[in-house]
Short mmCIF file of C-alpha atoms in Angstrom, two decimals:
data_model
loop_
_atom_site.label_atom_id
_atom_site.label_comp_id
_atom_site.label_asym_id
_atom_site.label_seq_id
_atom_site.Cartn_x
_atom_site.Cartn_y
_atom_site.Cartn_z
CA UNK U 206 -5.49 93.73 -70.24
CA UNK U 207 -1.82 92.55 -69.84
CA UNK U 208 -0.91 95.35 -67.64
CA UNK U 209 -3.92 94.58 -65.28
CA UNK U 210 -2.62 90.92 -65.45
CA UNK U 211 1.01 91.82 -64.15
CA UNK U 212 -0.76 93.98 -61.51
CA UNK U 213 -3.06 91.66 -60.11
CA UNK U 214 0.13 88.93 -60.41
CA UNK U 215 2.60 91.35 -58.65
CA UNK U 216 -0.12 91.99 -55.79
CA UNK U 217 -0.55 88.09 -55.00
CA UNK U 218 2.70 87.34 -55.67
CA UNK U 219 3.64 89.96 -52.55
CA UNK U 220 0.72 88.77 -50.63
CA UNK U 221 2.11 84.53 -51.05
CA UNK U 222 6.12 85.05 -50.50
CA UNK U 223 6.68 88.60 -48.88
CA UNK U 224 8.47 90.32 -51.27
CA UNK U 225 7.91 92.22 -54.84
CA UNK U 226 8.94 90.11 -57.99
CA UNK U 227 11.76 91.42 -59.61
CA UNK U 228 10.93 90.17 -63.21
CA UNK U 229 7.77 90.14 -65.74
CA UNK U 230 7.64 87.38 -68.30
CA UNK U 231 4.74 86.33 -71.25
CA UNK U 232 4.77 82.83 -73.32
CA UNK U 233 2.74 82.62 -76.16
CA UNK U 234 -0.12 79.61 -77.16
CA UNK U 235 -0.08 79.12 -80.80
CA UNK U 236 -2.56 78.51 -83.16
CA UNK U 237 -1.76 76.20 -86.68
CA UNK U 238 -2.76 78.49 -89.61
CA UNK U 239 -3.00 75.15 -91.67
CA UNK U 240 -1.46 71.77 -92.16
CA UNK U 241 -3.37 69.61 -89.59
CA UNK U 242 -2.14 66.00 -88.81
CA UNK U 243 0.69 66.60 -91.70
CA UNK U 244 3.40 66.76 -89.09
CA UNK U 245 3.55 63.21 -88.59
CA UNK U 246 3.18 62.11 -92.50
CA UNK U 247 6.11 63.63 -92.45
CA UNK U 248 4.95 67.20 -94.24
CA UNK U 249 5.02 71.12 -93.43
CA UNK U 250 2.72 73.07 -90.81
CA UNK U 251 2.15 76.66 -90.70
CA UNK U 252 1.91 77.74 -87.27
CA UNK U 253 2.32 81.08 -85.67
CA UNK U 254 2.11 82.32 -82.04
CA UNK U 255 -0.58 84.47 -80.62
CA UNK U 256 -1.18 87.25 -78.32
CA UNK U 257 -2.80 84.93 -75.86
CA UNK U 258 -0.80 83.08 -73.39
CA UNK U 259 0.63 82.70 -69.95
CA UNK U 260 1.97 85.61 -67.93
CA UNK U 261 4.38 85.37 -65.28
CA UNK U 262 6.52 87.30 -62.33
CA UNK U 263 9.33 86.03 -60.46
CA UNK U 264 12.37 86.52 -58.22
CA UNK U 265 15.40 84.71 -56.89
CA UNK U 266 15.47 83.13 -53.19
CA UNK U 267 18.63 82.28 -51.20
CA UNK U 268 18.06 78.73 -50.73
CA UNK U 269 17.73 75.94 -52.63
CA UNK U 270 13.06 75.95 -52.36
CA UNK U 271 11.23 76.52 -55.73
CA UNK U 272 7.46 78.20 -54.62
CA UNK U 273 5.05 78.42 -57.06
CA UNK U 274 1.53 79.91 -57.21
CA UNK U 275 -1.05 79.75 -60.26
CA UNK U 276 -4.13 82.19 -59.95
CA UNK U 277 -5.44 79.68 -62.63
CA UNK U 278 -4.86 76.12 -60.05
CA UNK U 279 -5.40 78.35 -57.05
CA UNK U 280 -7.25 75.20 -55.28
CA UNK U 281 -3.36 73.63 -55.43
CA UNK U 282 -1.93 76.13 -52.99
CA UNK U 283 1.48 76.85 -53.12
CA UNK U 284 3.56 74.14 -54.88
CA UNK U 285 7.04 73.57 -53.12
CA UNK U 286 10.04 71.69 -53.61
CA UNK U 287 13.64 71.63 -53.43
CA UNK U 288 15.38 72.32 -57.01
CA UNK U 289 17.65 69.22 -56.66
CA UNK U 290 14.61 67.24 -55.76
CA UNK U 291 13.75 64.92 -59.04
CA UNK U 292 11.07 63.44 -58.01
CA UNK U 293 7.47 63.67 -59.36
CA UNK U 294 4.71 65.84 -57.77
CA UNK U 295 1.37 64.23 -57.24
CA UNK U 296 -0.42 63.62 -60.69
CA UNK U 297 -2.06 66.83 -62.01
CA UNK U 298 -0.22 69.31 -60.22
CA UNK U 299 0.91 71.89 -63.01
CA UNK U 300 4.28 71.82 -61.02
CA UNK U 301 5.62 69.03 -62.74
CA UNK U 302 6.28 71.23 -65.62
CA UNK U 303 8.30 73.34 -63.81
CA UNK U 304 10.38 70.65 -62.43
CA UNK U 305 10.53 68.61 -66.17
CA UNK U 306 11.45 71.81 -67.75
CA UNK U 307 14.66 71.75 -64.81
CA UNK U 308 15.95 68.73 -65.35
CA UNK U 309 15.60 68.64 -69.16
CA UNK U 310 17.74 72.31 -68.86
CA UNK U 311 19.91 70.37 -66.32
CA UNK U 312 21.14 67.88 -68.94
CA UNK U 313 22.37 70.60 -71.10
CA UNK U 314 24.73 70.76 -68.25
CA UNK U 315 22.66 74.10 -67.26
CA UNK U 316 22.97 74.52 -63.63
CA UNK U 317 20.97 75.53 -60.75
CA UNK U 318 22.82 76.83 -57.38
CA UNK U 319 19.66 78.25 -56.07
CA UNK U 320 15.63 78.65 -55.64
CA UNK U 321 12.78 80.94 -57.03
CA UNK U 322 9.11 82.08 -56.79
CA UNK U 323 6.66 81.79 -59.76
CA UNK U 324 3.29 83.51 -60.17
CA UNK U 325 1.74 82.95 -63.23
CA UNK U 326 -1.79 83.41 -64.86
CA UNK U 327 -2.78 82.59 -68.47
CA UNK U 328 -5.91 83.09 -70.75
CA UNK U 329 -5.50 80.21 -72.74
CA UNK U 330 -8.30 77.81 -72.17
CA UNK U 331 -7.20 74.25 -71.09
CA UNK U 332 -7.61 71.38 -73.23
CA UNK U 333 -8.71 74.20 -76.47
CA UNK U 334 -6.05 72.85 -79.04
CA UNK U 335 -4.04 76.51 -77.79
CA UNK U 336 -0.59 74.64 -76.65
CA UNK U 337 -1.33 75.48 -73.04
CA UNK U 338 1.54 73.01 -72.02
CA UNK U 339 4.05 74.40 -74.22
CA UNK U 340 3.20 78.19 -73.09
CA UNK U 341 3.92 77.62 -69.71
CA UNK U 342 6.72 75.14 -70.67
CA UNK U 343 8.38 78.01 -72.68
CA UNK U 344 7.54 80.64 -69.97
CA UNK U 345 9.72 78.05 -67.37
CA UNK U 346 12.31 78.30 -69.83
CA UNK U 347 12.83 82.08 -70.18
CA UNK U 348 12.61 82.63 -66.18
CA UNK U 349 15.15 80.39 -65.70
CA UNK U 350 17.51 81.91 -68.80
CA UNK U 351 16.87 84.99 -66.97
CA UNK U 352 17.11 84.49 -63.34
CA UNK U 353 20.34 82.53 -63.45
CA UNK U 354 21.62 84.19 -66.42
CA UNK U 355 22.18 81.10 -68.98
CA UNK U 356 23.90 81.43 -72.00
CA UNK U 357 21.34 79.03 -73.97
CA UNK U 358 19.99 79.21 -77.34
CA UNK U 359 16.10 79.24 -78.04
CA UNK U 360 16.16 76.08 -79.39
CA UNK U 361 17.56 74.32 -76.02
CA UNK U 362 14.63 76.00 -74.56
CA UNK U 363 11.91 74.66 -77.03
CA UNK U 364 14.14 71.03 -76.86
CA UNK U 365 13.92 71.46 -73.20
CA UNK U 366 10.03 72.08 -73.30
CA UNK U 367 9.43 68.82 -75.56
CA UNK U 368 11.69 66.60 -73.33
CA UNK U 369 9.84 67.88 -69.88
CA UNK U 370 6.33 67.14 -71.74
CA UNK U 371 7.42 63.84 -72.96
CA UNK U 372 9.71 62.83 -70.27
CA UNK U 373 8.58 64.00 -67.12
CA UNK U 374 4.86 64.93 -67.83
CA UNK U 375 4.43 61.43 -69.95
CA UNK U 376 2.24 62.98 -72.99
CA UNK U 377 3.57 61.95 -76.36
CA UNK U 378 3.84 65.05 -78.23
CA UNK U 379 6.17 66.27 -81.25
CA UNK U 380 7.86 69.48 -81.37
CA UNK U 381 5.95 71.68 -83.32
CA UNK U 382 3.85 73.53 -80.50
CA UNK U 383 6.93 74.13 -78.33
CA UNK U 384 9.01 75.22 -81.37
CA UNK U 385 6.07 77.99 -82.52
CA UNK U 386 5.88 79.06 -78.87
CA UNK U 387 9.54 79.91 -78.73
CA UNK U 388 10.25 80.91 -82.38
CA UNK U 389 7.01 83.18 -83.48
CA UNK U 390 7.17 86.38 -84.32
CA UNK U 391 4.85 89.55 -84.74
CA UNK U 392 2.72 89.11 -87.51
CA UNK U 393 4.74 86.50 -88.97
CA UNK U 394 3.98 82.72 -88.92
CA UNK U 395 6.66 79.37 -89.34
CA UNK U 396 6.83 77.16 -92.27
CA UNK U 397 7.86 74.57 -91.43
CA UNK U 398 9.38 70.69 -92.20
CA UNK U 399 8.16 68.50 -89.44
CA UNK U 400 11.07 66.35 -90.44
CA UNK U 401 14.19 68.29 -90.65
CA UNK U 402 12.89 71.86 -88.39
CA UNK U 403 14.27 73.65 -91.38
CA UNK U 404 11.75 76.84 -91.44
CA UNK U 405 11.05 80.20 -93.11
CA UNK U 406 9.29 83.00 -90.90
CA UNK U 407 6.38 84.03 -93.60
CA UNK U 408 5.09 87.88 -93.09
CA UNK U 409 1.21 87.19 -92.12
CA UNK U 410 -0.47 90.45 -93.40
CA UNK U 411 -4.11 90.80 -92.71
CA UNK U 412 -5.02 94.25 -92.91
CA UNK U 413 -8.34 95.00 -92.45
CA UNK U 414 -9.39 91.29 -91.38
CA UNK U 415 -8.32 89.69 -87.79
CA UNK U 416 -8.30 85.66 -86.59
CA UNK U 417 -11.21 84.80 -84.44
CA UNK U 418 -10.66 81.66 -82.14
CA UNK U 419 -13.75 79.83 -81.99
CA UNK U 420 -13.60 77.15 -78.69
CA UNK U 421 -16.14 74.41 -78.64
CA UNK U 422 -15.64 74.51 -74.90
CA UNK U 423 -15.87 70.62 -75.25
CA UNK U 424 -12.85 68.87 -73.45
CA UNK U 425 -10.83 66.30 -76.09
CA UNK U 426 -11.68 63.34 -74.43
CA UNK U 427 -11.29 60.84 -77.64
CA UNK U 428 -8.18 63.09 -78.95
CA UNK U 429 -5.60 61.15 -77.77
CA UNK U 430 -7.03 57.35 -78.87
CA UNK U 431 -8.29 58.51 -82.33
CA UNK U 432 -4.68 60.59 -82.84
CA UNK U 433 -2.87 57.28 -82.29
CA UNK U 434 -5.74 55.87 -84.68
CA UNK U 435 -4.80 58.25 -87.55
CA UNK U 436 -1.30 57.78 -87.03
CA UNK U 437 -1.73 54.18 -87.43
CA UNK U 438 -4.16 54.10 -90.48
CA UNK U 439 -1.46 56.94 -92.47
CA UNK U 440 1.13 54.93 -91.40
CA UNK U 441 -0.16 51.47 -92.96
CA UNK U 442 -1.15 53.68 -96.05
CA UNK U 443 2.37 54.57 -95.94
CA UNK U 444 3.44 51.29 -96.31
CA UNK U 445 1.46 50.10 -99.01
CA UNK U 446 2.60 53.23 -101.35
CA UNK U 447 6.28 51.92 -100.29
CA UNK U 448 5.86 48.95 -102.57
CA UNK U 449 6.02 51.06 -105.74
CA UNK U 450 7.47 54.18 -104.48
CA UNK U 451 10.46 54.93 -102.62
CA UNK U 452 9.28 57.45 -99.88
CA UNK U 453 9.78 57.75 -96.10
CA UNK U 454 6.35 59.25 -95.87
CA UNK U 455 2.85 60.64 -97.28
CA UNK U 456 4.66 64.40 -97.14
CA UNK U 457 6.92 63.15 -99.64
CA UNK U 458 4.33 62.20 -102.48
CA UNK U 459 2.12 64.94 -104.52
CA UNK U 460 -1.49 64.54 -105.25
CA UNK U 461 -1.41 63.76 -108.74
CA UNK U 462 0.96 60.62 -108.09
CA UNK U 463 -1.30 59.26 -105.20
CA UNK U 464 -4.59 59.49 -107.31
CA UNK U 465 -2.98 57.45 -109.66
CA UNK U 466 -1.88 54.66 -106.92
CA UNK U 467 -4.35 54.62 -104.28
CA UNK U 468 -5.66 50.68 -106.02
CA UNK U 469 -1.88 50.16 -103.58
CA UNK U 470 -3.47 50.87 -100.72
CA UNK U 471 -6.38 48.76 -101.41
CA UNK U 472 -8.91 50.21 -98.63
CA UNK U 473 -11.24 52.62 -98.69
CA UNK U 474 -10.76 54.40 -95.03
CA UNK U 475 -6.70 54.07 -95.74
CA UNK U 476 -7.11 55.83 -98.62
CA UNK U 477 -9.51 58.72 -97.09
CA UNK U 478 -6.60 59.03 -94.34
CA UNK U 479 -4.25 59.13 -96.55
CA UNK U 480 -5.60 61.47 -99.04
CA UNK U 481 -5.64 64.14 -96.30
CA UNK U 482 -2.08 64.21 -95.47
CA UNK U 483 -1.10 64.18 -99.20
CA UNK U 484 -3.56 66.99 -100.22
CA UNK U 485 -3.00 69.10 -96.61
CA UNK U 486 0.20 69.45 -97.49
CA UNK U 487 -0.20 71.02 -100.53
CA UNK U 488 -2.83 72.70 -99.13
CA UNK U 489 -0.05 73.84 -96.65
CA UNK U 490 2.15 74.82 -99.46
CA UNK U 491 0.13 76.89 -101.41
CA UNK U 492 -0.85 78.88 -98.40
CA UNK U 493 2.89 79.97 -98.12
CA UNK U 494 2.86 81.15 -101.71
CA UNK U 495 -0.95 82.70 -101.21
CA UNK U 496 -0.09 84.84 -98.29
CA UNK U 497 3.58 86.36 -99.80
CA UNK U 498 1.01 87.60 -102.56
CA UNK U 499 -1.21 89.28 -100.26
CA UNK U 500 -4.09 86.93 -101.65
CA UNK U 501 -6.50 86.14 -98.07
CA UNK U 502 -9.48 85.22 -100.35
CA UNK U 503 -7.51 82.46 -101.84
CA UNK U 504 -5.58 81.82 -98.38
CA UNK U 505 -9.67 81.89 -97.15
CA UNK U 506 -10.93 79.47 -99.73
CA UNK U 507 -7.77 76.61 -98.21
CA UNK U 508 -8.97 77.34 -94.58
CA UNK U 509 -12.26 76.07 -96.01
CA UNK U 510 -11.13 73.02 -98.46
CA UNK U 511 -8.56 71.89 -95.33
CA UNK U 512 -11.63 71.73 -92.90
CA UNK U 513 -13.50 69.74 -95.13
CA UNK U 514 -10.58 67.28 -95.81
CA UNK U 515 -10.55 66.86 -91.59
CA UNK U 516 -14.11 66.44 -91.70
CA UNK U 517 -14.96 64.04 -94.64
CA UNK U 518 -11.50 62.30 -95.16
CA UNK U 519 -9.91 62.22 -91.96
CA UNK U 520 -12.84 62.38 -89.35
CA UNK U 521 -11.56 64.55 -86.49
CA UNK U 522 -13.98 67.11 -86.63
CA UNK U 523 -17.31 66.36 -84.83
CA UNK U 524 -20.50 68.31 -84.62
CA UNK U 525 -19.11 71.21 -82.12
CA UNK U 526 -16.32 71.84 -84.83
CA UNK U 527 -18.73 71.38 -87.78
CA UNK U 528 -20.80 73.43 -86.24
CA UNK U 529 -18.47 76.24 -85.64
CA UNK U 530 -16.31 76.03 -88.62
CA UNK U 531 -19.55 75.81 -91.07
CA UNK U 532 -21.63 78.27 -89.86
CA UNK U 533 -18.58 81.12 -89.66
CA UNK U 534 -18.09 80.24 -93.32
CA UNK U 535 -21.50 81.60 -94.05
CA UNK U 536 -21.02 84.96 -92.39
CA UNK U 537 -20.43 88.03 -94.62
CA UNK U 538 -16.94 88.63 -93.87
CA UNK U 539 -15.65 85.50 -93.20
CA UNK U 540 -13.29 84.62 -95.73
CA UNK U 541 -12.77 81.10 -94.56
CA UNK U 542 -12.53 78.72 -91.57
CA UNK U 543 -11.73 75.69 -89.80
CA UNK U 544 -10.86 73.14 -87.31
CA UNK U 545 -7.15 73.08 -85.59
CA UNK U 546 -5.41 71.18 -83.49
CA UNK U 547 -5.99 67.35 -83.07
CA UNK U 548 -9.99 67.68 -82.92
CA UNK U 549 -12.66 66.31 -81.72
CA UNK U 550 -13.08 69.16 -79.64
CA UNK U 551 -11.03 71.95 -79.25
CA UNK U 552 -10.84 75.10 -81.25
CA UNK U 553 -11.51 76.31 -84.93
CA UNK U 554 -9.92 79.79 -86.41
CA UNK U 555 -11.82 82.15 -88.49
CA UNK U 556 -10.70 85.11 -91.04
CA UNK U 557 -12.78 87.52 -90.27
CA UNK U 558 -13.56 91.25 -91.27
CA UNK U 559 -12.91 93.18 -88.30
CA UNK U 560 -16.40 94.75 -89.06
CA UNK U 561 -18.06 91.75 -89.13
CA UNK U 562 -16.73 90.18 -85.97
CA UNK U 563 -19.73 91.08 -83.85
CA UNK U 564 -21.86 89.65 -86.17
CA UNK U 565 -19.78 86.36 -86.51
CA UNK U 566 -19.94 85.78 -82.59
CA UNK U 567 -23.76 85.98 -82.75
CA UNK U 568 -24.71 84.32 -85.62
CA UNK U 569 -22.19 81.06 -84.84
CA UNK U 570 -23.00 81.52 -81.19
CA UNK U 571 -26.45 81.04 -81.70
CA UNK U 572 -26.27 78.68 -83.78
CA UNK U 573 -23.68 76.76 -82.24
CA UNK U 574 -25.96 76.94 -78.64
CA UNK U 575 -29.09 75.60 -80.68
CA UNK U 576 -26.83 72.50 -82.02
CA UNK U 577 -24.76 71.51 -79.33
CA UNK U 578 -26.81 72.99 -76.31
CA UNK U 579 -24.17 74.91 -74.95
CA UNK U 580 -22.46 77.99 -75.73
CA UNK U 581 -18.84 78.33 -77.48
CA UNK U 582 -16.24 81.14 -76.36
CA UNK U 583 -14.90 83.53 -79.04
CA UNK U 584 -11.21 85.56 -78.44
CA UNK U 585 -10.13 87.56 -81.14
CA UNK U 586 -6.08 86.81 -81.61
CA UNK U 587 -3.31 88.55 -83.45
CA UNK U 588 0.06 87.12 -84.49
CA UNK U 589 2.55 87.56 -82.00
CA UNK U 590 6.05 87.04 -80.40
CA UNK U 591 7.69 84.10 -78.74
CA UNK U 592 8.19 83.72 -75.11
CA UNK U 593 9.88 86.03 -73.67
CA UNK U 594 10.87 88.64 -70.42
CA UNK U 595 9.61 91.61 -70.50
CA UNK U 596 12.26 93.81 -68.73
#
């Protein structure tokens, strides 16, 4: 598939600007293994890049004109604009990536004497919970490391990503999706302190069984008020536990001490939203462990408890994830599954048998069209590298 992608991106790239590209790039999405809604309590995720992402070709110009072209926006035309320029494009064109991505590299006193041309194409489904933004943020990064030949480290790149998304774009997001984007590795996922971005690459060893990415094909229309919801509720939890315990957040407590103090936090929904983060994160911990042993029915079994926890505790699931996440865990084969990303919408992962993935995609399909009256979409995803160029 990715070779008929860089064809059919090569071809229209010719066709739009006159010329052959000169480069190939791919960017990653990224899917969280587990530890949902623990990076802002201040606790570890587990993330990991997949082979699903956004592809790219591109090549220098002599002047100073950035042209870009997106066989996924195709009804934008040809985006165009003068590197210097630092103004915004109009709202919703995907160009304003491009240009956030340039002037966060530009304040790492990165400079840019000269234009380009961009094609890209991805197969990451908008608004899934895949990090669609931070692919193609990434893949801006690594053409422009490699068409004006910048010394940078990865991590100005993932910065770089983060500041253009926050910055420029104006969506409030942490780091974590950029950083797995630019950091993953082949069959190897990131453990990871939201707090500090100290991390451990953990070897993700599957054998015989693959990840199935479930998508509700239901656009996240409540994500971003409930998200600020949570964050408030966790954070007035937070405060409560501060009066007996000196802690800077909900990652910082184990389970044992919070079941003893939750009469601190005094209210019933508090307590639900905090119980999450406190028990996700050890959820999150023990997957680490799990996983070095080679254990997936135990690593299975947390996929399961940590969808639960988002559904009855911290009430981002929904019927489409329910749904989906529920009925896979039912399927001979399936070893566990659940919601990630934000929720309410989105995607949900699956451990799956590779022999029983046909069977999984029409017994959750069906079931999932009889529930929600339309259909989900199912891609089968391995573990993968960080963005990169591919010549």
């Amino acid at each position: 598939m990715p070779e008929e992608i860089y064809t059919t991106l090569t071809k229209t790239f010719t066709e739009k600007f006159g010329q052959a590209p000169a480069h190939r790039f791919f960017s990653p999405g990224r899917i969280n293994l587990i530890g949902e809604h623990t990076d802002y309590n201040g606790g570890y995720v587990f993330p990991a890049a997949i082979t699903l992402g956004t592809y790219g070709v591109a090549a220098n110009r002599t002047d100073n004109l950035v042209k870009l072209y997106s066989l996924n926006f195709a009804d934008q035309g040809v985006i165009e604009f003068d590197i210097n320029d630092t103004n915004h494009l109009p709202h919703g064109s995907w160009g304003n990536f491009v240009k956030g991505v340039i002037i966060a590299m530009r304040g790492f006193m990165n400079e840019f004497d000269h234009g380009f041309e961009l094609v890209i194409s991805g197969d990451l489904p908008n608004a899934s919970g895949l990090s669609s933004s931070s692919s193609l943020e990434l893949l801006i990064g690594v053409v422009l490391k490699r068409l004006f030949n910048l010394p940078i480290p990865r991590l100005q790149m993932v910065v770089s990503g983060q500041l253009a998304e926050n910055g420029f774009v104006g969506v409030n997001t942490g780091i974590m999706d950029q950083f797995a984007v630019g950091f993953g590795e082949k069959d190897k996922a990131i453990y990871m302190d939201a707090n500090s971005l100290d991390y451990q690459m953990v070897p993700v060893e599957l054998g015989d069984y693959v990840i199935v990415i479930m998508n509700t094909n239901k656009r996240r229309e409540l994500a971003d008020s409930k998200y600020n919801e949570r964050v408030a509720q966790t954070q007035e939890a937070l405060h409560r536990l501060q009066q007996k315990f000196d802690i800077v957040a909900l990652g910082k407590i184990d389970p044992a001490t919070f079941d003893a103090n939750t009469a601190l936090i005094g209210d019933e929904i508090l307590i639900k939203r905090a119980r999450h983060a406190v028990y996700e994160n050890e959820r999150t911990k023990e997957a680490v462990s799990i996983l070095k042993a080679g254990d997936l029915v135990e690593f299975g079994k947390l996929l399961n408890a940590s969808h639960e926890s988002l559904k009855t505790d911290y009430a981002v699931t929904g019927i489409e994830l329910d749904t989906l996440a529920e009925t896979a865990q039912q399927v001979p084969g399936c070893l566990g599954a659940r919601m990630t990303g934000a929720g309410f919408g989105g995607t949900a992962i699956a451990l799956v048998h590779k022999d029983a993935v046909e069977e999984l995609e029409k017994t959750v399909g069906e079931r999932y069209t009889t529930v929600v009256g339309y259909a989900p979409s199912f891609y089968v995803a391995s573990i993968g590298d960080g963005a990169k160029a591919l010549d």
